[in-house]
Amino acid sequence: MPKPPITPFPALACPLDGGALQRHGTSWRCAAGHSFDIASQGYTHLLPVQNKRSRDPGDSKEMIAARRRFLEAGVYQPIADAVAEATLAGLAPGATASCLDAGCGEGYYLRQLAAAATRRGHALALLGLDISKWAVLAAAKQDRHTQWVVGSNANLPVLPGTLDRVLCMFGFPVYPEFARVLKPGGLLLKVDAGPDHLRELREIIYPSLKPERPAAPTAPAGFTALPPGEPMRHTLSLSSPAQIADLLVMTPHLYRASAEGRARAAALESLSLTVDVRLTRFERKPGR
């Protein structure tokens, strides 16, 4: 019987003591007796209360809903396609590769990756992690083939050396943790905004733009930098105030902009934008 192409990631770790979690019915348990319930929607909360910096950390319910509407319209499809291509490249045929999206949001990029893997006959064990319970809830409602957990990049609930790929999409990388959970030779794929990303929107909402910081010249500890791909650039046309509002709500610019800047954005009927992102690849070095 052939393997199913997409399966939940099995190598979860207890966020309290790091021990392996085993599934028992509707919960995950470690050998020390710590137990974590699986919600009816299919996700698991693996963020201990002592590791929270607020009562409801991460993106809000409103931000997640805006991101889902915006991304499902397909406007970032070229980014999703490039990430899927880079993720699947070099995987051994016939083997099941494990992949974590560290900061998965409502799961758009993992769903696109799963679709690309299925078309190409790759088997993947997928884990989506986000600190926002609203993000993970939205993701779990749309996809039961992936393991979804509420957790933190600062303390990934993943056993050491169990992942082939880690994705960090516009997120907050914690390189020592990424190095810990990746297998030697595994890849970290990091997507960040380029200097012109959403420049037209930023010029409207801010009085002036800050100079861009130069990219870090060296790979993080434990990693080797691979040759960079071509920058991903395309023009995006937003044709309604609702789409512009969703874009603003799903980005940090909503909170960074002044009331006057937000008002200028709210008055727009349409907007042409530059999408400019960089995909960086790092390979996990052998050994510790």
Coordinates of N, CA and C in Angstrom, one line a residue, residues 112-265:
Q112 N 0.1 25.2 0.4 CA 0.6 25.3 -1.0 C 1.8 24.3 -1.2
L113 N 2.6 24.2 -0.2 CA 3.7 23.2 -0.2 C 3.1 21.8 -0.4
A114 N 2.1 21.5 0.4 CA 1.5 20.1 0.4 C 0.9 19.8 -1.0
A115 N 0.3 20.8 -1.6 CA -0.3 20.6 -2.9 C 0.8 20.4 -3.9
A116 N 1.9 21.1 -3.9 CA 3.0 20.9 -4.8 C 3.6 19.6 -4.6
A117 N 3.8 19.1 -3.4 CA 4.4 17.8 -3.1 C 3.5 16.7 -3.6
T118 N 2.2 16.8 -3.4 CA 1.3 15.8 -3.9 C 1.3 15.7 -5.4
R119 N 1.4 16.8 -6.1 CA 1.5 16.8 -7.6 C 2.7 16.1 -8.0
R120 N 3.8 16.2 -7.3 CA 5.1 15.7 -7.7 C 5.4 14.3 -7.1
G121 N 4.5 13.8 -6.3 CA 4.7 12.5 -5.7 C 5.7 12.5 -4.5
H122 N 5.9 13.6 -3.9 CA 6.8 13.6 -2.7 C 5.9 13.4 -1.4
A123 N 6.5 12.6 -0.5 CA 5.8 12.4 0.8 C 6.4 13.3 1.8
L124 N 5.6 14.0 2.5 CA 6.0 15.0 3.5 C 5.3 14.7 4.9
A125 N 6.0 14.9 6.0 CA 5.4 14.9 7.3 C 5.5 16.4 7.7
L126 N 4.3 17.1 7.9 CA 4.3 18.5 8.1 C 3.9 18.9 9.5
L127 N 4.6 20.0 9.9 CA 4.3 20.6 11.2 C 4.2 22.1 11.0
G128 N 3.0 22.6 11.4 CA 2.9 24.1 11.4 C 2.8 24.6 12.9
L129 N 3.6 25.6 13.2 CA 3.7 26.1 14.6 C 3.5 27.6 14.5
D130 N 2.7 28.1 15.4 CA 2.6 29.6 15.6 C 2.3 29.9 17.0
I131 N 2.7 31.1 17.5 CA 2.5 31.5 18.9 C 1.0 32.0 19.1
S132 N 0.3 32.3 17.9 CA -1.0 32.7 18.0 C -2.0 31.6 17.9
K133 N -2.8 31.4 18.9 CA -3.8 30.3 18.9 C -4.8 30.5 17.8
W134 N -5.1 31.8 17.5 CA -6.1 32.1 16.4 C -5.5 31.6 15.1
A135 N -4.2 31.8 14.9 CA -3.6 31.3 13.6 C -3.7 29.8 13.5
V136 N -3.3 29.1 14.6 CA -3.3 27.7 14.5 C -4.7 27.1 14.4
L137 N -5.6 27.7 15.1 CA -7.0 27.3 15.0 C -7.5 27.4 13.5
A138 N -7.2 28.5 12.9 CA -7.7 28.7 11.5 C -7.0 27.7 10.6
A139 N -5.7 27.4 10.8 CA -5.0 26.5 10.0 C -5.5 25.1 10.2
A140 N -5.8 24.7 11.4 CA -6.3 23.3 11.7 C -7.7 23.1 11.1
K141 N -8.5 24.1 11.1 CA -9.8 24.0 10.5 C -9.8 23.7 9.0
Q142 N -8.7 24.1 8.3 CA -8.6 23.9 6.9 C -7.8 22.7 6.4
D143 N -7.1 22.1 7.4 CA -6.2 21.0 6.9 C -5.9 20.0 8.1
R144 N -6.4 18.8 7.9 CA -6.3 17.8 8.9 C -5.1 16.9 8.7
H145 N -4.4 17.1 7.6 CA -3.3 16.2 7.2 C -1.9 16.7 7.8
T146 N -1.9 17.9 8.4 CA -0.7 18.5 9.0 C -0.9 18.5 10.5
Q147 N 0.3 18.4 11.2 CA 0.3 18.6 12.6 C 0.3 20.1 12.9
W148 N -0.6 20.6 13.7 CA -0.7 22.0 14.0 C -0.5 22.2 15.5
V149 N 0.4 23.1 15.9 CA 0.6 23.3 17.4 C 0.8 24.8 17.7
V150 N 0.3 25.2 18.8 CA 0.6 26.5 19.4 C 1.9 26.3 20.1
G151 N 2.9 27.1 19.7 CA 4.2 27.0 20.4 C 5.0 28.2 20.0
S152 N 6.3 28.2 20.5 CA 7.2 29.3 20.3 C 8.5 28.9 19.6
N153 N 9.0 29.7 18.7 CA 10.2 29.5 18.0 C 11.4 29.5 19.1
A154 N 11.2 30.1 20.2 CA 12.2 30.2 21.2 C 12.4 28.8 21.9
N155 N 11.4 28.0 21.9 CA 11.5 26.7 22.5 C 10.6 25.7 21.7
L156 N 11.1 25.3 20.5 CA 10.3 24.5 19.6 C 10.0 23.1 20.3
P157 N 8.8 22.7 20.3 CA 8.4 21.4 20.8 C 8.7 20.3 19.8
V158 N 9.9 20.1 19.5 CA 10.4 19.2 18.4 C 11.6 18.5 18.9
L159 N 11.7 17.2 18.7 CA 12.9 16.4 19.1 C 14.1 16.8 18.3
P160 N 15.3 16.8 18.8 CA 16.5 17.2 18.1 C 16.7 16.4 16.8
G161 N 17.2 17.0 15.8 CA 17.7 16.3 14.6 C 16.6 15.5 13.9
T162 N 15.4 16.0 13.8 CA 14.3 15.3 13.2 C 13.7 15.9 12.0
L163 N 14.2 17.1 11.6 CA 13.6 17.8 10.5 C 14.5 17.9 9.3
D164 N 13.9 17.8 8.1 CA 14.7 18.0 6.9 C 14.6 19.4 6.4
R165 N 13.6 20.1 6.7 CA 13.4 21.5 6.3 C 12.7 22.3 7.4
V166 N 13.1 23.5 7.5 CA 12.4 24.5 8.3 C 12.2 25.7 7.5
L167 N 10.9 26.2 7.5 CA 10.6 27.4 6.8 C 10.4 28.5 7.8
C168 N 10.8 29.7 7.5 CA 10.6 30.9 8.3 C 10.2 32.0 7.4
M169 N 8.8 32.2 7.3 CA 8.2 33.1 6.3 C 7.9 34.4 6.9
F170 N 8.7 35.4 6.7 CA 8.5 36.8 7.2 C 8.4 36.7 8.7
G171 N 9.1 35.8 9.4 CA 9.0 35.5 10.8 C 10.1 36.0 11.6
F172 N 10.2 35.4 12.8 CA 11.2 35.7 13.8 C 12.1 34.5 14.0
P173 N 13.3 34.5 13.3 CA 14.1 33.3 13.4 C 14.8 33.2 14.7
V174 N 14.9 31.9 15.2 CA 15.7 31.6 16.4 C 16.7 30.6 16.0
Y175 N 17.8 31.0 15.5 CA 18.8 30.1 14.8 C 19.3 28.9 15.6
P176 N 19.6 29.1 16.9 CA 20.0 28.0 17.7 C 18.9 26.9 17.8
E177 N 17.7 27.3 17.9 CA 16.6 26.3 17.9 C 16.4 25.6 16.5
F178 N 16.5 26.4 15.4 CA 16.4 25.8 14.1 C 17.6 24.8 13.9
A179 N 18.8 25.2 14.3 CA 19.9 24.2 14.2 C 19.7 23.0 15.0
R180 N 19.1 23.1 16.2 CA 18.9 22.0 17.1 C 17.9 20.9 16.4
V181 N 16.9 21.4 15.8 CA 15.8 20.5 15.3 C 16.1 20.0 13.9
L182 N 17.0 20.6 13.2 CA 17.3 20.1 11.8 C 18.3 19.0 11.8
K183 N 18.1 18.1 10.9 CA 19.1 17.0 10.6 C 20.4 17.7 10.0
P184 N 21.5 17.1 10.2 CA 22.7 17.5 9.4 C 22.4 17.5 7.9
G185 N 22.7 18.6 7.2 CA 22.3 18.6 5.8 C 20.9 19.1 5.5
G186 N 20.1 19.3 6.6 CA 18.8 19.8 6.4 C 18.9 21.3 6.1
L187 N 17.8 21.8 5.6 CA 17.8 23.2 5.1 C 16.8 24.1 5.9
L188 N 17.3 25.3 6.1 CA 16.5 26.4 6.6 C 16.2 27.3 5.4
L189 N 14.9 27.6 5.1 CA 14.6 28.5 4.1 C 13.9 29.7 4.7
K190 N 14.5 30.8 4.4 CA 14.0 32.0 5.1 C 13.6 33.1 4.1
V191 N 12.3 33.6 4.2 CA 11.8 34.6 3.3 C 11.6 35.9 4.1
D192 N 12.3 36.9 3.5 CA 12.2 38.3 4.2 C 11.8 39.3 3.1
A193 N 11.3 40.4 3.6 CA 11.0 41.5 2.7 C 12.3 42.2 2.2
G194 N 12.3 42.5 0.9 CA 13.3 43.2 0.3 C 13.2 44.7 0.4
P195 N 14.1 45.5 0.0 CA 14.1 47.0 0.2 C 12.9 47.7 -0.4
D196 N 12.3 47.1 -1.5 CA 11.2 47.8 -2.1 C 9.8 47.1 -1.8
H197 N 9.8 46.2 -0.9 CA 8.6 45.5 -0.6 C 7.5 46.4 0.0
L198 N 6.4 46.5 -0.7 CA 5.2 47.3 -0.4 C 5.6 48.8 -0.2
R199 N 6.6 49.2 -1.0 CA 7.1 50.6 -0.8 C 6.0 51.6 -1.0
E200 N 5.2 51.4 -2.0 CA 4.1 52.4 -2.3 C 3.2 52.6 -1.1
L201 N 2.9 51.5 -0.4 CA 2.0 51.6 0.8 C 2.8 52.3 1.9
R202 N 4.0 51.9 2.1 CA 4.8 52.6 3.1 C 5.0 54.1 2.9
E203 N 5.1 54.5 1.6 CA 5.3 55.9 1.3 C 4.0 56.7 1.7
I204 N 2.9 56.0 1.7 CA 1.6 56.7 2.0 C 1.4 56.8 3.5
I205 N 1.8 55.7 4.2 CA 1.4 55.7 5.7 C 2.5 56.3 6.6
Y206 N 3.8 56.4 6.1 CA 4.8 57.0 6.9 C 5.3 58.3 6.3
P207 N 5.7 59.2 7.2 CA 6.2 60.5 6.7 C 7.5 60.4 5.9
S208 N 8.3 59.4 6.3 CA 9.6 59.1 5.5 C 9.9 57.7 5.8
L209 N 10.7 57.1 4.9 CA 11.1 55.7 5.0 C 12.5 55.6 5.5
K210 N 12.7 54.7 6.5 CA 14.1 54.5 7.0 C 15.0 53.8 6.0
P211 N 16.3 54.2 6.0 CA 17.2 53.5 5.1 C 17.3 52.0 5.4
E212 N 17.4 51.2 4.4 CA 17.4 49.8 4.6 C 18.8 49.3 5.2
R213 N 18.7 48.4 6.1 CA 19.9 47.8 6.7 C 20.5 46.8 5.8
P214 N 21.8 46.8 5.7 CA 22.4 45.7 4.8 C 22.2 44.3 5.4
A215 N 22.1 43.4 4.4 CA 21.9 42.0 4.8 C 23.1 41.5 5.6
A216 N 22.8 40.5 6.5 CA 23.8 39.9 7.3 C 24.8 39.2 6.4
P217 N 26.1 39.4 6.5 CA 27.1 38.9 5.5 C 27.4 37.4 5.8
T218 N 27.2 36.9 7.0 CA 27.6 35.6 7.3 C 26.4 34.7 7.7
A219 N 26.6 33.4 7.6 CA 25.5 32.5 8.0 C 25.5 32.4 9.5
P220 N 24.3 32.1 10.1 CA 24.2 31.9 11.5 C 25.1 30.7 12.0
A221 N 25.4 30.6 13.2 CA 26.2 29.5 13.8 C 25.5 28.2 13.5
G222 N 26.3 27.2 13.1 CA 25.7 25.9 12.8 C 25.2 25.7 11.4
F223 N 25.3 26.8 10.6 CA 24.8 26.7 9.2 C 25.8 27.2 8.2
T224 N 25.6 26.7 7.0 CA 26.4 27.2 5.9 C 25.4 27.9 4.9
A225 N 25.8 29.1 4.4 CA 24.9 29.8 3.5 C 25.0 29.1 2.1
L226 N 23.9 28.9 1.5 CA 23.9 28.4 0.1 C 23.7 29.6 -0.9
P227 N 24.1 29.4 -2.1 CA 23.9 30.5 -3.1 C 22.5 31.1 -3.1
P228 N 22.3 32.4 -3.0 CA 21.0 33.0 -3.0 C 20.3 32.8 -4.3
G229 N 19.0 32.7 -4.3 CA 18.2 32.7 -5.5 C 18.0 34.1 -6.0
E230 N 17.3 34.3 -7.1 CA 17.0 35.6 -7.7 C 15.9 36.2 -6.8
P231 N 16.0 37.5 -6.6 CA 14.9 38.2 -5.8 C 13.6 38.0 -6.5
M232 N 12.6 37.8 -5.7 CA 11.2 37.6 -6.2 C 10.5 39.0 -6.2
R233 N 10.3 39.4 -7.4 CA 9.6 40.7 -7.6 C 8.5 40.6 -8.6
H234 N 7.3 41.2 -8.2 CA 6.3 41.4 -9.1 C 5.4 42.5 -8.7
T235 N 4.5 43.0 -9.5 CA 3.6 44.1 -9.2 C 2.3 43.6 -8.8
L236 N 1.7 44.1 -7.8 CA 0.4 43.7 -7.3 C -0.5 44.8 -7.4
S237 N -1.7 44.6 -7.9 CA -2.8 45.6 -8.1 C -3.9 45.2 -7.1
L238 N -4.2 46.1 -6.2 CA -5.3 45.9 -5.3 C -6.4 46.9 -5.7
S239 N -7.6 46.3 -6.0 CA -8.6 47.0 -6.7 C -9.8 47.4 -5.8
S240 N -9.6 47.2 -4.4 CA -10.8 47.6 -3.6 C -10.2 48.1 -2.2
P241 N -10.9 49.0 -1.5 CA -10.5 49.4 -0.2 C -10.4 48.2 0.8
A242 N -11.3 47.2 0.6 CA -11.3 46.0 1.5 C -9.9 45.3 1.4
Q243 N -9.4 45.1 0.2 CA -8.1 44.4 0.0 C -7.0 45.2 0.6
I244 N -7.0 46.5 0.4 CA -6.0 47.4 1.0 C -6.0 47.3 2.5
A245 N -7.3 47.3 3.0 CA -7.4 47.2 4.5 C -6.9 45.9 5.0
D246 N -7.2 44.8 4.3 CA -6.7 43.5 4.7 C -5.2 43.5 4.7
L247 N -4.5 44.0 3.7 CA -3.1 44.0 3.6 C -2.5 44.8 4.8
L248 N -3.1 45.9 5.1 CA -2.6 46.8 6.2 C -2.7 46.0 7.6
V249 N -3.9 45.4 7.7 CA -4.2 44.7 9.0 C -3.2 43.5 9.2
M250 N -2.8 42.8 8.1 CA -2.0 41.6 8.3 C -0.5 41.9 8.4
T251 N -0.1 43.2 8.4 CA 1.3 43.5 8.5 C 1.5 44.3 9.7
P252 N 2.8 44.4 10.2 CA 3.1 45.2 11.3 C 2.9 46.7 11.1
H253 N 2.7 47.1 9.8 CA 2.5 48.5 9.6 C 1.3 49.1 10.2
L254 N 0.3 48.2 10.5 CA -0.9 48.7 11.1 C -0.6 49.4 12.4
Y255 N 0.3 48.8 13.2 CA 0.6 49.4 14.5 C 1.7 50.4 14.5
R256 N 2.6 50.3 13.5 CA 3.7 51.3 13.4 C 3.3 52.6 12.8
A257 N 2.2 52.6 12.0 CA 1.8 53.9 11.3 C 1.0 54.8 12.3
S258 N 1.1 56.0 12.1 CA 0.3 57.0 12.9 C -1.2 56.9 12.4
A259 N -2.0 57.5 13.2 CA -3.5 57.6 12.9 C -3.6 58.3 11.5
E260 N -2.8 59.3 11.3 CA -3.0 60.0 10.0 C -2.6 59.1 8.9
G261 N -1.5 58.3 9.1 CA -1.1 57.4 8.0 C -2.1 56.4 7.7
R262 N -2.7 55.8 8.8 CA -3.8 54.8 8.6 C -5.0 55.4 7.9
A263 N -5.3 56.7 8.2 CA -6.4 57.3 7.5 C -6.1 57.5 6.0
R264 N -4.9 57.9 5.7 CA -4.6 58.0 4.2 C -4.7 56.7 3.5
A265 N -4.3 55.6 4.1 CA -4.5 54.3 3.5 C -6.0 54.0 3.4

